[in-house]
Coordinates of C-alpha atoms in Angstrom, one line a residue:
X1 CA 27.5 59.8 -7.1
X2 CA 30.8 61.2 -8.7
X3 CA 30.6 64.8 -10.3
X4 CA 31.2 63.1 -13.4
X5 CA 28.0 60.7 -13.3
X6 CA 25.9 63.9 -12.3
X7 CA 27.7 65.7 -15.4
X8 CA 26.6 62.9 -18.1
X9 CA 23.3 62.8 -15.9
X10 CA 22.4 66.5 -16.3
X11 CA 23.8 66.4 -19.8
X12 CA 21.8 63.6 -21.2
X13 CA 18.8 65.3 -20.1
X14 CA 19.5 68.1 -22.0
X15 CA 20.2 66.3 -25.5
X16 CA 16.6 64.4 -24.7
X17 CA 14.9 67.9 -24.2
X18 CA 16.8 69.8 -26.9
X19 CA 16.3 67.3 -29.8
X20 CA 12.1 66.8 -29.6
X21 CA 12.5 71.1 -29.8
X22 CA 15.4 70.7 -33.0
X23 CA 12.4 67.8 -34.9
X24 CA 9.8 70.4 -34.3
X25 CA 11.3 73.2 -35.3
X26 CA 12.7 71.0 -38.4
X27 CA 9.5 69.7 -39.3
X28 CA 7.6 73.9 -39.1
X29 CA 10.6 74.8 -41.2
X30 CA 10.2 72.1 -43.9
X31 CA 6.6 72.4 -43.6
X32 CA 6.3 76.3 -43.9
X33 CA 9.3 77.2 -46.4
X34 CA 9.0 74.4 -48.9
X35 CA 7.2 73.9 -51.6
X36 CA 6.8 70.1 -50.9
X37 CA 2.8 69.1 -51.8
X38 CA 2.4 66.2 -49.1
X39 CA 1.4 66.2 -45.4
X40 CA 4.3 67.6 -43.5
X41 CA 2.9 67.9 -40.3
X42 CA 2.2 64.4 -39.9
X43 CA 5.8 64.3 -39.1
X44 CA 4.9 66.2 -35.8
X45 CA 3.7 62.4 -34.3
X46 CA 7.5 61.7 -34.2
X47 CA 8.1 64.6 -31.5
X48 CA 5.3 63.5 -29.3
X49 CA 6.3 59.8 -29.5
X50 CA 10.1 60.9 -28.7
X51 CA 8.2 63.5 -25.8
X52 CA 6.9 60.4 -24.0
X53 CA 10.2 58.9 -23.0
X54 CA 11.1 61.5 -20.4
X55 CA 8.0 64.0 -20.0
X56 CA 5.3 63.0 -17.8
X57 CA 1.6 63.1 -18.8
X58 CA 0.7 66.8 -19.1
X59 CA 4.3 67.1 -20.4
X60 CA 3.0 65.0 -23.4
X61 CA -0.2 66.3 -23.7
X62 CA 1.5 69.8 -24.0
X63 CA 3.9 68.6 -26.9
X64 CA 0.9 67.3 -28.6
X65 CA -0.8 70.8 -28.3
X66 CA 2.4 72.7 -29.4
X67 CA 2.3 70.4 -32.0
X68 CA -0.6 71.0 -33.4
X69 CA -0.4 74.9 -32.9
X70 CA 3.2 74.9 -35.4
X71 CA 1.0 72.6 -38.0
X72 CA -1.9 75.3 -37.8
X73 CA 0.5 78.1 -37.7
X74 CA 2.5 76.7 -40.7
X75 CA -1.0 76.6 -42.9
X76 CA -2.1 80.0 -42.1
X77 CA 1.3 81.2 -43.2
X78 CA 1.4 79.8 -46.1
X79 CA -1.9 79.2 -47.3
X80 CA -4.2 81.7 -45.2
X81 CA -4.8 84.4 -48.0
X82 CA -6.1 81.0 -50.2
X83 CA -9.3 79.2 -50.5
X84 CA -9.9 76.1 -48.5
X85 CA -8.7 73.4 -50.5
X86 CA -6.5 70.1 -50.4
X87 CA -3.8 71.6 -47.9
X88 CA -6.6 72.2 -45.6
X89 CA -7.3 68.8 -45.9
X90 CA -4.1 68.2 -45.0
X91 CA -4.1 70.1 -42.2
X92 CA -6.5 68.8 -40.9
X93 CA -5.7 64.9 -41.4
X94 CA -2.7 66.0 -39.7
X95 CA -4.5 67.7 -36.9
X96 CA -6.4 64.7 -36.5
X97 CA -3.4 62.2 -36.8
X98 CA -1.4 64.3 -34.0
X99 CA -4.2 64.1 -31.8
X100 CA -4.8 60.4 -31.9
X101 CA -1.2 59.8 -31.4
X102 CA -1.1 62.7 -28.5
X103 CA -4.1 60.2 -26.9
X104 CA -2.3 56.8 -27.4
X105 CA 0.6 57.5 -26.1
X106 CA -0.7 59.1 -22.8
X107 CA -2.4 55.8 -22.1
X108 CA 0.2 54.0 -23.6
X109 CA 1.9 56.0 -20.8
X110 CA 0.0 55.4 -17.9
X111 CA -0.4 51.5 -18.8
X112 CA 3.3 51.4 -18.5
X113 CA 3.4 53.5 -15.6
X114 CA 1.0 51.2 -13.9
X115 CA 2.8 48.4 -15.0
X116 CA 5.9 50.0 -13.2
X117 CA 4.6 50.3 -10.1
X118 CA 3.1 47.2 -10.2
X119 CA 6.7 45.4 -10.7
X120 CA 8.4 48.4 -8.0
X121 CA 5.8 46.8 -5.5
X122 CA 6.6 42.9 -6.4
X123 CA 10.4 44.6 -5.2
X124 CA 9.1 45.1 -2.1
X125 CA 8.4 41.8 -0.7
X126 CA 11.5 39.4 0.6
X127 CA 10.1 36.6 -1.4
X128 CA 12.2 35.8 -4.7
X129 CA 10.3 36.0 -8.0
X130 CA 11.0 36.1 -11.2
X131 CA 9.0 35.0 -14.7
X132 CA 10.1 33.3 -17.3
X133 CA 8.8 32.2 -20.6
X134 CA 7.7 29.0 -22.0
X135 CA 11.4 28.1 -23.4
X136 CA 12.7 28.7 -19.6
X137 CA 14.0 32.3 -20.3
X138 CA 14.0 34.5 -17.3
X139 CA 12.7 37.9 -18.5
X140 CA 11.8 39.6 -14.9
X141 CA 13.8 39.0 -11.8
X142 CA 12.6 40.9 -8.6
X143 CA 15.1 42.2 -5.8
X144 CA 14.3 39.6 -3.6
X145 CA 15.6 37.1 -6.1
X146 CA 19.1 38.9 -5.9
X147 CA 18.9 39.5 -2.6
X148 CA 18.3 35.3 -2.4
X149 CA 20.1 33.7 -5.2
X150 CA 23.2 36.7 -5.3
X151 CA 22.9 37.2 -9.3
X152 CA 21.6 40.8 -10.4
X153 CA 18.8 41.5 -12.7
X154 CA 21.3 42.0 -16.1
X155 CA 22.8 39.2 -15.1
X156 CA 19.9 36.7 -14.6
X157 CA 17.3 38.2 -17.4
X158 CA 18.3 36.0 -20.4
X159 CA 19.3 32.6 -19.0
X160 CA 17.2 29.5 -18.2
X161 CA 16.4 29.5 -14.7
X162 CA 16.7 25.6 -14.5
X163 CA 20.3 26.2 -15.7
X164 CA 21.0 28.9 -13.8
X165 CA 19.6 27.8 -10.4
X166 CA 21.1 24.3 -10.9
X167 CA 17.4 23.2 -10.3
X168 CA 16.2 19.8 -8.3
X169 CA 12.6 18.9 -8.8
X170 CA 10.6 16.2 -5.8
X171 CA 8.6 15.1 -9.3
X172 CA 9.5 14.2 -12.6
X173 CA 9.7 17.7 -14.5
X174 CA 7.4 16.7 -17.3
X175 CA 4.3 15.8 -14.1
X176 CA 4.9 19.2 -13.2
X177 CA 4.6 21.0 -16.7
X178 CA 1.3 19.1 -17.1
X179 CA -0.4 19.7 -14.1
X180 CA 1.1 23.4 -14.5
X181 CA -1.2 23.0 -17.9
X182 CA -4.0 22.1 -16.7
X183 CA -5.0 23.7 -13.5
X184 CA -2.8 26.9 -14.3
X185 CA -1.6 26.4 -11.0
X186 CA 1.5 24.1 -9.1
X187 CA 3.3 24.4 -5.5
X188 CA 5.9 22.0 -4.1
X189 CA 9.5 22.1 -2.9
X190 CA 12.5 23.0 -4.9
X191 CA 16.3 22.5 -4.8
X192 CA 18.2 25.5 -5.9
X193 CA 21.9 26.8 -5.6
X194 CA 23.3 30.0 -5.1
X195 CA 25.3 32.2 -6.9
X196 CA 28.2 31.5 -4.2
X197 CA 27.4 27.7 -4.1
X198 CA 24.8 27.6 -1.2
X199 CA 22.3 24.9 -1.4
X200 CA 18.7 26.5 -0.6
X201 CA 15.5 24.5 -0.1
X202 CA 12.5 26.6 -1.5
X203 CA 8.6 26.7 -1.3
X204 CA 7.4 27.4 -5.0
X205 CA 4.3 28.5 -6.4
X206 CA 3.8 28.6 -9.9
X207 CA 1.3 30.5 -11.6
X208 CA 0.9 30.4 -15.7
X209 CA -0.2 33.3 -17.8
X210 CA -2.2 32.9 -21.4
X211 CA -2.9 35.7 -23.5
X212 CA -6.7 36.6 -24.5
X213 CA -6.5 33.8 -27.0
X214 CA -5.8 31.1 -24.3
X215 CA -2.0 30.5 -25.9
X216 CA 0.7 29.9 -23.3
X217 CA 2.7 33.1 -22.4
X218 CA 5.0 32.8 -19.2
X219 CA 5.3 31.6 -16.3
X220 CA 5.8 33.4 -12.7
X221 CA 7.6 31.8 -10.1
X222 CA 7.4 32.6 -6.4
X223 CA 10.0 31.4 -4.0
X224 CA 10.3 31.3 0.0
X225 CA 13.6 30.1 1.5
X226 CA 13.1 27.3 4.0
X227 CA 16.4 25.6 4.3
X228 CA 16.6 26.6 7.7
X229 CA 12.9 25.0 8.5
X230 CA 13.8 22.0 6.8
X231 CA 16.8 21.4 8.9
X232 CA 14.8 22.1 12.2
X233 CA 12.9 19.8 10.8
X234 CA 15.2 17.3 10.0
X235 CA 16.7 17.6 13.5
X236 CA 13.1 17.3 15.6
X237 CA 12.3 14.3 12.8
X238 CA 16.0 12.4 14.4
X239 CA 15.2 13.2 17.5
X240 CA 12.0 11.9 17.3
X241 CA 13.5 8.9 15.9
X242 CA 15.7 8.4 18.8
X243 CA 12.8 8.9 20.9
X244 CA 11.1 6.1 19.3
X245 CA 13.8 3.9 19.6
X246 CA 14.0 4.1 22.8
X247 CA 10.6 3.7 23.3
X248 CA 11.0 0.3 21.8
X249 CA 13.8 -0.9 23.4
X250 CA 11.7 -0.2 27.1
X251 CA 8.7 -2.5 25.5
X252 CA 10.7 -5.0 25.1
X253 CA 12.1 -4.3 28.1
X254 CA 8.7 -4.9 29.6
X255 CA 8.4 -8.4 28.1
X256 CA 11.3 -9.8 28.6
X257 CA 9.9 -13.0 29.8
X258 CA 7.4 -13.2 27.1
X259 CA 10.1 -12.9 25.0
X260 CA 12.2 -15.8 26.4
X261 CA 9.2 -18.1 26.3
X262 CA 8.5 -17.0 22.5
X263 CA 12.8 -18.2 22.0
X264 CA 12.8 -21.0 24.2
X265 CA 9.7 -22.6 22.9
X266 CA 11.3 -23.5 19.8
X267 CA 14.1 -24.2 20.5
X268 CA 12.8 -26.9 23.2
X269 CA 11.1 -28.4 20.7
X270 CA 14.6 -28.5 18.7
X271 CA 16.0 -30.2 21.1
X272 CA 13.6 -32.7 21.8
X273 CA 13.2 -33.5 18.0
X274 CA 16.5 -34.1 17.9
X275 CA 16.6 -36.6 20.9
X276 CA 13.3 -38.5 19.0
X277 CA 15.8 -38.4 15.9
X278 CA 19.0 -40.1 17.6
X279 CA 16.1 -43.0 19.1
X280 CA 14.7 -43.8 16.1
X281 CA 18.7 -43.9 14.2
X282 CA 19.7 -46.3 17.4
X283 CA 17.2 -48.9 16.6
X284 CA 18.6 -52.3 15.3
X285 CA 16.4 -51.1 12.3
X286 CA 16.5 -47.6 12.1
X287 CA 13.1 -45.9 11.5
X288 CA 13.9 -43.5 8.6
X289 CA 10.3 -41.9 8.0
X290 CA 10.9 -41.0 12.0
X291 CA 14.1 -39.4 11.4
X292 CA 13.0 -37.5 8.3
X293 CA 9.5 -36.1 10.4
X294 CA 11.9 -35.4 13.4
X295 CA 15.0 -33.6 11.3
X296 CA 11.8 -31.6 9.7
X297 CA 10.0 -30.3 12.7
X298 CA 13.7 -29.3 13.7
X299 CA 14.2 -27.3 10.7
X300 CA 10.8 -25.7 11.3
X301 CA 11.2 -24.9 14.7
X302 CA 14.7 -23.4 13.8
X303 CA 12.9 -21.6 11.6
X304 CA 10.8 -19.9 14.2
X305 CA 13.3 -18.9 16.4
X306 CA 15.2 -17.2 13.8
X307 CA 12.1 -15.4 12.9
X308 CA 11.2 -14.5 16.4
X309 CA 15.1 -13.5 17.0
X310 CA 14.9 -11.2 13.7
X311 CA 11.6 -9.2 14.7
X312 CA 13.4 -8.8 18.2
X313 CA 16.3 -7.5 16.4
X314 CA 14.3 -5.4 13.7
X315 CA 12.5 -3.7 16.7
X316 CA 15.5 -2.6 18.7
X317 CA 17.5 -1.5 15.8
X318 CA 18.1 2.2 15.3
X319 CA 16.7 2.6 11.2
X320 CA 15.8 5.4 8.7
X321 CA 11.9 4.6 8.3
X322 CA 11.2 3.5 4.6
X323 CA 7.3 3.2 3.5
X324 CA 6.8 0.2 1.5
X325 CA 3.6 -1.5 0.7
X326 CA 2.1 -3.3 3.8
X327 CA -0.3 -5.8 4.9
X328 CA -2.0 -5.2 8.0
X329 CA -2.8 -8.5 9.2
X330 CA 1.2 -9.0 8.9
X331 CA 1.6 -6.2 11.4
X332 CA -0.4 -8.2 13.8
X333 CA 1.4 -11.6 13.2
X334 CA 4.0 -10.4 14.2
X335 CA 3.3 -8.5 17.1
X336 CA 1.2 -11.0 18.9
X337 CA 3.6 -14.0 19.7
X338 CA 5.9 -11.2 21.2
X339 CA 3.0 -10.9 23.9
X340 CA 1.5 -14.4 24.0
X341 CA 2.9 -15.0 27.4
X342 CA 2.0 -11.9 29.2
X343 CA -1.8 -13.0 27.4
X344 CA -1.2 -16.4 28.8
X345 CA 0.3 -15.1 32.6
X346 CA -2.8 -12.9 32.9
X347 CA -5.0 -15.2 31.9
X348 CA -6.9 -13.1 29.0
X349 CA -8.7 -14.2 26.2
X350 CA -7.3 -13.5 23.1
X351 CA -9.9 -12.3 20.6
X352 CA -8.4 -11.7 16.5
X353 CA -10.8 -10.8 13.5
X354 CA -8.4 -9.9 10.6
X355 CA -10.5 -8.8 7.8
X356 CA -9.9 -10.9 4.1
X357 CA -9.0 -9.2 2.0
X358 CA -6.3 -8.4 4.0
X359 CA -6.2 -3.9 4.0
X360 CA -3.0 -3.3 2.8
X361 CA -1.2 0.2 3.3
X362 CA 1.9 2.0 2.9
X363 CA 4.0 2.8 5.8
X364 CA 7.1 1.8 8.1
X365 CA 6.9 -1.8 9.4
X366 CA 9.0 -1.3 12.5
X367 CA 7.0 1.7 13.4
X368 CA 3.7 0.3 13.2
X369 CA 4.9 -2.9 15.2
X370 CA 5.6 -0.8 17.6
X371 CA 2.6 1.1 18.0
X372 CA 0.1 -1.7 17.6
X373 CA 2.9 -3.4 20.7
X374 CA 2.5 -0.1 22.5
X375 CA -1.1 -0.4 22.4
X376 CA -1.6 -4.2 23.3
X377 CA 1.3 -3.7 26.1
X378 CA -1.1 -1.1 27.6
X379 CA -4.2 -3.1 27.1
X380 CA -2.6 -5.8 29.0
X381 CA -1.4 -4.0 31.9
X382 CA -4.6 -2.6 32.3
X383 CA -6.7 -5.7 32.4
X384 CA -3.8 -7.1 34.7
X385 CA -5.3 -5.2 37.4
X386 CA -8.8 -6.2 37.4
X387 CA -10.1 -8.5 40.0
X388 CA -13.6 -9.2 38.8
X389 CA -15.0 -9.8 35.0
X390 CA -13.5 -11.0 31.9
X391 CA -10.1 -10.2 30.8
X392 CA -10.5 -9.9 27.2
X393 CA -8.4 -8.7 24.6
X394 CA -9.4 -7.7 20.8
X395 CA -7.6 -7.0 18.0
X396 CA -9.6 -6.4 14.5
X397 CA -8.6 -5.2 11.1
X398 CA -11.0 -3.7 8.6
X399 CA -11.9 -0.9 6.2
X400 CA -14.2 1.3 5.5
X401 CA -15.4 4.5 3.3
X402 CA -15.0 7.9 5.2
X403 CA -17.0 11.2 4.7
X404 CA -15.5 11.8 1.4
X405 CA -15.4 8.3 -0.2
X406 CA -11.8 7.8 0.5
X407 CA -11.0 4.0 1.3
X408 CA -9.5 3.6 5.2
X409 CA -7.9 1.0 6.5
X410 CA -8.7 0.4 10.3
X411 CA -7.0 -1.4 13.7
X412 CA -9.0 -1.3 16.9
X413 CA -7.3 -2.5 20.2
X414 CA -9.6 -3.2 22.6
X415 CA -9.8 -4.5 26.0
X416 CA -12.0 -5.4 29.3
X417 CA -9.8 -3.2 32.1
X418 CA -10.9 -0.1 33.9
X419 CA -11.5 2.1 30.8
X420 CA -10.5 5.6 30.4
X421 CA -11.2 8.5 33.2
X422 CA -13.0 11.6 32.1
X423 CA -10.5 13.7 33.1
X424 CA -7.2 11.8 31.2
X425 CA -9.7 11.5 28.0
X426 CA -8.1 14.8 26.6
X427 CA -4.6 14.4 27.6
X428 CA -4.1 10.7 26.8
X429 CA -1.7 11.5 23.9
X430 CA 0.0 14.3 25.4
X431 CA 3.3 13.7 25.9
X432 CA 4.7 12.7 29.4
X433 CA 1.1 12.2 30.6
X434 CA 0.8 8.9 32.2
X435 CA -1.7 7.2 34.7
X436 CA 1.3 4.6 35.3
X437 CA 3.2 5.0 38.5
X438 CA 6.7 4.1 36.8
X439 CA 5.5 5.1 33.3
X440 CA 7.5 7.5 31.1
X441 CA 4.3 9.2 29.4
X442 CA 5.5 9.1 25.7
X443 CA 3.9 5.9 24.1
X444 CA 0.8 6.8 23.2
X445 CA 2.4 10.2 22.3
X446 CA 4.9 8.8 20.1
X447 CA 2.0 6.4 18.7
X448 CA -0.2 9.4 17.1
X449 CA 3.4 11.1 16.0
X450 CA 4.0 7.9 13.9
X451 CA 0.9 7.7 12.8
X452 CA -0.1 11.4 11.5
X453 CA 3.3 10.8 9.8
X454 CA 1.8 8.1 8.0
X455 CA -1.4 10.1 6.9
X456 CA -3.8 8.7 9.9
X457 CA -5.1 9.4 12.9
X458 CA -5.7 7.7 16.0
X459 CA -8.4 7.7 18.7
X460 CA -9.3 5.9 22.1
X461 CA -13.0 5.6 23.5
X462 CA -14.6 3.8 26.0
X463 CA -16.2 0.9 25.6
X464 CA -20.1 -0.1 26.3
X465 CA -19.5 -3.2 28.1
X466 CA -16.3 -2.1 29.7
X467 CA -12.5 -1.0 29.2
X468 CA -11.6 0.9 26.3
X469 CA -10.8 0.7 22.6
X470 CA -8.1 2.2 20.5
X471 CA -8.8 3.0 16.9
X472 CA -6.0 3.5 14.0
X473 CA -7.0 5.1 10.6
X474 CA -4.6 4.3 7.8
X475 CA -5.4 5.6 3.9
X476 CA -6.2 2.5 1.9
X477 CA -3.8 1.5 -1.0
X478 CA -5.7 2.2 -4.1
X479 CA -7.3 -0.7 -6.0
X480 CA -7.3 -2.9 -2.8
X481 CA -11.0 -3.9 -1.8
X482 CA -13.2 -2.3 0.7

């Protein structure tokens, strides 16, 4: 600090001690050597209001006392040799009105005192607040929220915060505001922007105050910076994406032949439809209903290999998942033909109970294809090894009501191969644990990432007659029957 500052510093507090003294002694010189017939001393609550602003509570409590010593001292000189009468009165209404003031403005004091430390400790912490009132005003704005944002207190007290922090809601503002109304509470993610341009992802928690008559006061807003979280984030979710993908593109790997059987099927039948046609068109009288039935079944069976080449394509290609509405049974249509050879080269028996109403959810098509393919690719490959017994596979859709009333849409895999071991029972969806001599040990890990993404869980048991059973959870869509 410069020796001018300290100057100004030291002299300031002088004028601030000298003038309470220079009222007081004003008011005992008006009061004592005039001939004015009116309360003078009730003047004196202007020194000890003026007293509070830079003495501390005994420091008050003192002027108040010196105070009331000029106002007593002032009667006795003027009116001591008298009989009590109206300027005792006076006196003592004074007296009394020095007092009460003296009182309220040491708790005012302390209140404010209180209220200081409260806001020096809110200073403290790294997390930005600030509180604003219901027209979007900031009117407090901690250190953290300069040390975050970059603008200082007089420059941020004053402005809309919205405005000023170039605000980006998840939610349509007015949701917010009403579920900030009602439950006096909200949390949820922000976009902000710094004073230098940065763009910060927040955690914000929201908390509204009302005055004792319920009315709508302000609002105090706590942020957390977690742009740098979000971008881990970000990264682990793409590499986890990546992961996935290539997880699909080994399945199919695995069914390659199943795959050319589920291509060349149709278009075998193309090709042998199209023969029929060119018979029928050679006879001396062409057989038109033929051709037309024959031209048909081509079209349809074109149809099917384009479908079959477009789920082939949809699995293997690298996408940003996108949750749309789903219906379960679909899933399963169109992961079964994918595997119908493998069924058929194994010689299993293919067992489907797709509930009606069909459950419909919301999620990522792609991803749950490939986890309900992961999980019938296993089930396969386990019964594939079994010697004696029935080689049955099971896939059923339902749903149901869990603990707490919520609807759940289920998917159970099951199947009639060796079951699970004790000892892999706990580590079956750990990553890189596998029981399979050339396995990589991230499907069923990469099936309970996708779907805890989507809000479910999923569990494997043994069965009672033999093998083992997968189970996926998946919330309901509301208003879809259960």
């Amino acid at each position: 600090m410069s020796n001018q500052t300290v100057a100004k510093t030291r002299s300031g507090a002088w004028f601030y001690a000298i003038l309470p003294l220079a009222v007081a002694s004003g008011i005992f010189f008006i009061d004592t050597f005039t001939k004015l017939d009116i309360a003078i001393a009730v003047l004196y609550v202007v020194v000890v209001l003026v007293s509070a602003g830079f003495l501390n509570r005994k420091g008050v409590l003192a002027v108040g006392g010196i105070c009331m010593f000029l106002a007593v001292l002032s009667y006795l000189i003027v009116h001591g040799n008298m009989e009590p009468g109206s300027p005792a009165i006076r006196c003592v209404i004074s007296l009394c009105v020095i007092a009460i003031t003296t009182f309220l403005t040491v708790t005012n004091q302390k209140a404010t005192q209180e209220l200081s430390s409260q806001a020096a400790l809110l200073d403290l912490t790294h997390d930005a607040i600030f509180v604003r009132d219901m027209h979007d005003v900031i009117t407090y704005w901690s250190a953290g929220a300069e040390e975050l944002y970059g603008w200082r207190r007089e420059e941020a007290i004053g402005r809309r915060a919205t405005e000023l922090l170039n605000t980006r809601f998840p939610i349509a503002r007015e949701a917010i505001d009403e579920q900030l109304r009602s439950t006096d509470r909200w949390q949820g993610e922000l976009g902000h922007r710094t004073r230098d341009g940065r763009e910060l992802t927040v955690t914000s928690r929201w908390s509204l105050q009302r005055d004792e008559r319920g009315r709508l006061v302000a609002t105090m807003e706590t942020n957390s910076d977690i742009t740098e979280h979000k971008r881990a984030e970000d990264q682990l979710h793409q590499a986890r994406s990546q992961l996935s993908h290539v997880n699909r593109v080994a399945t199919l790997g695995e069914l390659t032949a199943s795959i050319a059987h589920e291509v060349n099927q149709p278009l075998a039948a193309v090709v042998t439809n199209g023969e029929a046609c060119l018979r029928w068109l050679s006879r001396d009288e062409p057989e038109l209903g033929e051709v037309q039935l024959s031209v048909e079944r081509m079209i349809s069976n074109g149809r099917r290999a384009s479908e079959v080449v477009a789920r082939l394509r949809a699995l293997a290609r690298k996408d940003v998942p996108q949750r749309v509405e789903l219906d379960l049974n679909d899933i399963v249509d169109d992961v079964l033909p994918l595997v119908e050879r493998e069924i058929f080269r194994h010689r299993i028996k293919l067992v489907v109970d797709l509930a009606s109403p069909a459950p419909r959810v919301l999620g990522d098509r792609i991803q749950l294809q490939q986890v309900l393919l992961n999980l019938v690719v296993n089930a396969i490959q386990a019964m594939a090894t079994t010697r004696n017994g029935p080689r049955t596979l099971t896939v059923v859709s339902n749903t149901r009501l869990d603990d707490s009333g919520g609807k759940i849409a289920t998917l159970k895999v099951g199947d009639t191969g060796p079951g699970i071991a004790p000892e892999a029972a706990d580590r079956l969806f750990t990553a890189f644990y596998t029981t399979k001599t050339d396995g990589m040990g991230m499907g069923l890990s990469i099936c309970r990432s996708i779907i805890e993404a989507h809000g479910g869980r999923i569990a494997a048991a043994p069965r009672p007659e033999g093998g083992a059973c997968f189970v996926l959870e998946l919330p309901l869509l509301e208003g879809v029957h259960a």
